[in-house]
Amino acid sequence: MSSSDRQRVVRVPGSRRAQLTPVPGTTGEPTAAETTDAATARAVTASGPDGSGPNDERLRREVPPHY
């Protein structure tokens, strides 16, 4: 691997942050597998039709003790 095949740090004008150049041979577009995994993760997180879990109501009712 030569130095021209590697990512470089590029200074962004008008910003305090730097950016990396894209890795050769890649794109920023998501693949079908990444899209499916994200949809599955959202479905697992939202356990009910309104996105609430079985303990949400109890957690909202309970308040922490005051010290």
mmCIF file of N, CA and C in Angstrom, residues 1-64:
data_model
loop_
_atom_site.group_PDB
_atom_site.id
_atom_site.type_symbol
_atom_site.label_atom_id
_atom_site.label_comp_id
_atom_site.label_asym_id
_atom_site.label_seq_id
_atom_site.Cartn_x
_atom_site.Cartn_y
_atom_site.Cartn_z
ATOM 1 N N MET A 1 0.855 -1.167 0.000
ATOM 2 C CA MET A 1 0.000 0.000 0.000
ATOM 3 C C MET A 1 0.899 1.228 0.000
ATOM 4 N N SER A 2 0.764 2.041 -0.991
ATOM 5 C CA SER A 2 1.569 3.255 -1.066
ATOM 6 C C SER A 2 0.871 4.383 -0.313
ATOM 7 N N SER A 3 1.581 5.459 -0.094
ATOM 8 C CA SER A 3 1.008 6.573 0.666
ATOM 9 C C SER A 3 -0.130 7.258 -0.091
ATOM 10 N N SER A 4 -0.187 7.114 -1.416
ATOM 11 C CA SER A 4 -1.277 7.735 -2.173
ATOM 12 C C SER A 4 -2.585 6.955 -2.039
ATOM 13 N N ASP A 5 -2.538 5.685 -1.584
ATOM 14 C CA ASP A 5 -3.729 4.856 -1.422
ATOM 15 C C ASP A 5 -4.383 5.043 -0.054
ATOM 16 N N ARG A 6 -3.755 5.790 0.829
ATOM 17 C CA ARG A 6 -4.262 5.934 2.185
ATOM 18 C C ARG A 6 -5.126 7.179 2.336
ATOM 19 N N GLN A 7 -5.886 7.220 3.423
ATOM 20 C CA GLN A 7 -6.669 8.412 3.728
ATOM 21 C C GLN A 7 -5.736 9.532 4.167
ATOM 22 N N ARG A 8 -6.163 10.758 3.914
ATOM 23 C CA ARG A 8 -5.388 11.916 4.349
ATOM 24 C C ARG A 8 -6.295 12.803 5.197
ATOM 25 N N VAL A 9 -5.689 13.567 6.071
ATOM 26 C CA VAL A 9 -6.415 14.554 6.853
ATOM 27 C C VAL A 9 -6.408 15.845 6.062
ATOM 28 N N VAL A 10 -7.591 16.420 5.829
ATOM 29 C CA VAL A 10 -7.728 17.626 5.025
ATOM 30 C C VAL A 10 -8.297 18.722 5.905
ATOM 31 N N ARG A 11 -7.706 19.869 5.856
ATOM 32 C CA ARG A 11 -8.199 21.021 6.612
ATOM 33 C C ARG A 11 -9.414 21.613 5.893
ATOM 34 N N VAL A 12 -10.457 21.929 6.660
ATOM 35 C CA VAL A 12 -11.679 22.505 6.102
ATOM 36 C C VAL A 12 -11.611 24.009 6.316
ATOM 37 N N PRO A 13 -11.684 24.801 5.243
ATOM 38 C CA PRO A 13 -11.635 26.254 5.404
ATOM 39 C C PRO A 13 -12.828 26.766 6.217
ATOM 40 N N GLY A 14 -12.563 27.655 7.157
ATOM 41 C CA GLY A 14 -13.619 28.249 7.951
ATOM 42 C C GLY A 14 -14.117 27.356 9.067
ATOM 43 N N SER A 15 -13.425 26.268 9.355
ATOM 44 C CA SER A 15 -13.850 25.345 10.400
ATOM 45 C C SER A 15 -12.659 24.962 11.260
ATOM 46 N N ARG A 16 -12.934 24.631 12.510
ATOM 47 C CA ARG A 16 -11.861 24.198 13.403
ATOM 48 C C ARG A 16 -11.599 22.712 13.275
ATOM 49 N N ARG A 17 -12.474 21.992 12.594
ATOM 50 C CA ARG A 17 -12.332 20.548 12.465
ATOM 51 C C ARG A 17 -11.689 20.172 11.138
ATOM 52 N N ALA A 18 -11.098 19.024 11.133
ATOM 53 C CA ALA A 18 -10.504 18.479 9.913
ATOM 54 C C ALA A 18 -11.371 17.319 9.446
ATOM 55 N N GLN A 19 -11.171 16.908 8.201
ATOM 56 C CA GLN A 19 -11.897 15.774 7.641
ATOM 57 C C GLN A 19 -10.911 14.777 7.088
ATOM 58 N N LEU A 20 -11.353 13.537 7.014
ATOM 59 C CA LEU A 20 -10.562 12.514 6.341
ATOM 60 C C LEU A 20 -11.064 12.368 4.914
ATOM 61 N N THR A 21 -10.157 12.098 4.006
ATOM 62 C CA THR A 21 -10.563 11.822 2.631
ATOM 63 C C THR A 21 -11.217 10.443 2.600
ATOM 64 N N PRO A 22 -12.085 10.177 1.643
ATOM 65 C CA PRO A 22 -12.735 8.863 1.579
ATOM 66 C C PRO A 22 -11.712 7.749 1.352
ATOM 67 N N VAL A 23 -12.014 6.575 1.852
ATOM 68 C CA VAL A 23 -11.164 5.410 1.641
ATOM 69 C C VAL A 23 -11.298 5.007 0.183
ATOM 70 N N PRO A 24 -10.191 4.743 -0.498
ATOM 71 C CA PRO A 24 -10.282 4.342 -1.906
ATOM 72 C C PRO A 24 -11.138 3.083 -2.075
ATOM 73 N N GLY A 25 -12.033 3.110 -3.052
ATOM 74 C CA GLY A 25 -12.879 1.960 -3.347
ATOM 75 C C GLY A 25 -14.170 1.927 -2.549
ATOM 76 N N THR A 26 -14.504 3.003 -1.820
ATOM 77 C CA THR A 26 -15.748 3.025 -1.052
ATOM 78 C C THR A 26 -16.612 4.190 -1.491
ATOM 79 N N THR A 27 -17.889 4.118 -1.126
ATOM 80 C CA THR A 27 -18.807 5.220 -1.378
ATOM 81 C C THR A 27 -19.529 5.541 -0.076
ATOM 82 N N GLY A 28 -20.190 6.659 -0.025
ATOM 83 C CA GLY A 28 -20.946 7.043 1.153
ATOM 84 C C GLY A 28 -22.361 6.513 1.152
ATOM 85 N N GLU A 29 -22.734 5.787 0.117
ATOM 86 C CA GLU A 29 -24.091 5.259 0.008
ATOM 87 C C GLU A 29 -24.261 4.023 0.890
ATOM 88 N N PRO A 30 -25.368 3.922 1.641
ATOM 89 C CA PRO A 30 -25.595 2.719 2.448
ATOM 90 C C PRO A 30 -25.921 1.524 1.559
ATOM 91 N N THR A 31 -25.538 0.342 1.998
ATOM 92 C CA THR A 31 -25.859 -0.867 1.248
ATOM 93 C C THR A 31 -27.197 -1.401 1.733
ATOM 94 N N ALA A 32 -27.746 -2.363 1.037
ATOM 95 C CA ALA A 32 -29.038 -2.939 1.411
ATOM 96 C C ALA A 32 -28.963 -3.605 2.776
ATOM 97 N N ALA A 33 -27.838 -4.243 3.115
ATOM 98 C CA ALA A 33 -27.696 -4.911 4.413
ATOM 99 C C ALA A 33 -27.715 -3.895 5.544
ATOM 100 N N GLU A 34 -27.057 -2.753 5.378
ATOM 101 C CA GLU A 34 -27.058 -1.733 6.418
ATOM 102 C C GLU A 34 -28.455 -1.164 6.622
ATOM 103 N N THR A 35 -29.192 -0.962 5.557
ATOM 104 C CA THR A 35 -30.544 -0.432 5.647
ATOM 105 C C THR A 35 -31.455 -1.420 6.364
ATOM 106 N N THR A 36 -31.340 -2.699 6.060
ATOM 107 C CA THR A 36 -32.155 -3.722 6.699
ATOM 108 C C THR A 36 -31.817 -3.834 8.173
ATOM 109 N N ASP A 37 -30.532 -3.777 8.529
ATOM 110 C CA ASP A 37 -30.124 -3.868 9.927
ATOM 111 C C ASP A 37 -30.667 -2.693 10.728
ATOM 112 N N ALA A 38 -30.671 -1.505 10.159
ATOM 113 C CA ALA A 38 -31.193 -0.335 10.859
ATOM 114 C C ALA A 38 -32.696 -0.471 11.094
ATOM 115 N N ALA A 39 -33.426 -0.985 10.119
ATOM 116 C CA ALA A 39 -34.866 -1.167 10.270
ATOM 117 C C ALA A 39 -35.158 -2.220 11.331
ATOM 118 N N THR A 40 -34.362 -3.266 11.383
ATOM 119 C CA THR A 40 -34.540 -4.305 12.393
ATOM 120 C C THR A 40 -34.254 -3.757 13.780
ATOM 121 N N ALA A 41 -33.226 -2.950 13.901
ATOM 122 C CA ALA A 41 -32.876 -2.366 15.196
ATOM 123 C C ALA A 41 -33.988 -1.443 15.694
ATOM 124 N N ARG A 42 -34.591 -0.678 14.807
ATOM 125 C CA ARG A 42 -35.699 0.195 15.205
ATOM 126 C C ARG A 42 -36.901 -0.635 15.636
ATOM 127 N N ALA A 43 -37.166 -1.744 14.955
ATOM 128 C CA ALA A 43 -38.304 -2.584 15.303
ATOM 129 C C ALA A 43 -38.110 -3.228 16.668
ATOM 130 N N VAL A 44 -36.890 -3.617 16.989
ATOM 131 C CA VAL A 44 -36.609 -4.228 18.285
ATOM 132 C C VAL A 44 -36.719 -3.185 19.385
ATOM 133 N N THR A 45 -36.256 -1.954 19.123
ATOM 134 C CA THR A 45 -36.304 -0.897 20.124
ATOM 135 C C THR A 45 -37.738 -0.499 20.435
ATOM 136 N N ALA A 46 -38.557 -0.375 19.442
ATOM 137 C CA ALA A 46 -39.957 0.019 19.640
ATOM 138 C C ALA A 46 -40.782 -1.249 19.841
ATOM 139 N N SER A 47 -40.986 -1.616 21.102
ATOM 140 C CA SER A 47 -41.641 -2.890 21.369
ATOM 141 C C SER A 47 -43.153 -2.832 21.259
ATOM 142 N N GLY A 48 -43.731 -1.656 21.277
ATOM 143 C CA GLY A 48 -45.180 -1.539 21.163
ATOM 144 C C GLY A 48 -45.544 -0.720 19.950
ATOM 145 N N PRO A 49 -46.852 -0.632 19.649
ATOM 146 C CA PRO A 49 -47.260 0.145 18.483
ATOM 147 C C PRO A 49 -46.962 1.633 18.646
ATOM 148 N N ASP A 50 -46.965 2.123 19.894
ATOM 149 C CA ASP A 50 -46.659 3.533 20.114
ATOM 150 C C ASP A 50 -45.207 3.740 20.526
ATOM 151 N N GLY A 51 -44.393 2.678 20.508
ATOM 152 C CA GLY A 51 -42.980 2.791 20.835
ATOM 153 C C GLY A 51 -42.684 2.726 22.315
ATOM 154 N N SER A 52 -43.672 2.332 23.141
ATOM 155 C CA SER A 52 -43.436 2.244 24.574
ATOM 156 C C SER A 52 -43.328 0.787 24.990
ATOM 157 N N GLY A 53 -42.543 0.563 26.030
ATOM 158 C CA GLY A 53 -42.344 -0.779 26.533
ATOM 159 C C GLY A 53 -43.270 -1.088 27.693
ATOM 160 N N PRO A 54 -43.172 -2.287 28.253
ATOM 161 C CA PRO A 54 -44.088 -2.693 29.313
ATOM 162 C C PRO A 54 -43.871 -1.944 30.626
ATOM 163 N N ASN A 55 -42.680 -1.408 30.877
ATOM 164 C CA ASN A 55 -42.405 -0.735 32.155
ATOM 165 C C ASN A 55 -42.415 0.782 32.047
ATOM 166 N N ASP A 56 -42.700 1.324 30.889
ATOM 167 C CA ASP A 56 -42.614 2.776 30.710
ATOM 168 C C ASP A 56 -43.573 3.544 31.611
ATOM 169 N N GLU A 57 -44.802 3.084 31.727
ATOM 170 C CA GLU A 57 -45.775 3.798 32.547
ATOM 171 C C GLU A 57 -45.347 3.798 34.014
ATOM 172 N N ARG A 58 -44.872 2.663 34.514
ATOM 173 C CA ARG A 58 -44.416 2.596 35.900
ATOM 174 C C ARG A 58 -43.212 3.520 36.124
ATOM 175 N N LEU A 59 -42.300 3.565 35.177
ATOM 176 C CA LEU A 59 -41.134 4.433 35.315
ATOM 177 C C LEU A 59 -41.515 5.908 35.300
ATOM 178 N N ARG A 60 -42.549 6.265 34.563
ATOM 179 C CA ARG A 60 -43.007 7.653 34.547
ATOM 180 C C ARG A 60 -43.690 8.045 35.861
ATOM 181 N N ARG A 61 -44.386 7.099 36.500
ATOM 182 C CA ARG A 61 -45.068 7.370 37.765
ATOM 183 C C ARG A 61 -44.094 7.515 38.924
ATOM 184 N N GLU A 62 -43.053 6.671 38.940
ATOM 185 C CA GLU A 62 -42.102 6.677 40.045
ATOM 186 C C GLU A 62 -41.184 7.884 39.934
ATOM 187 N N VAL A 63 -40.922 8.494 41.065
ATOM 188 C CA VAL A 63 -39.992 9.610 41.083
ATOM 189 C C VAL A 63 -38.837 9.269 42.019
ATOM 190 N N PRO A 64 -37.671 9.775 41.773
ATOM 191 C CA PRO A 64 -36.541 9.459 42.639
ATOM 192 C C PRO A 64 -36.728 10.115 44.014
#
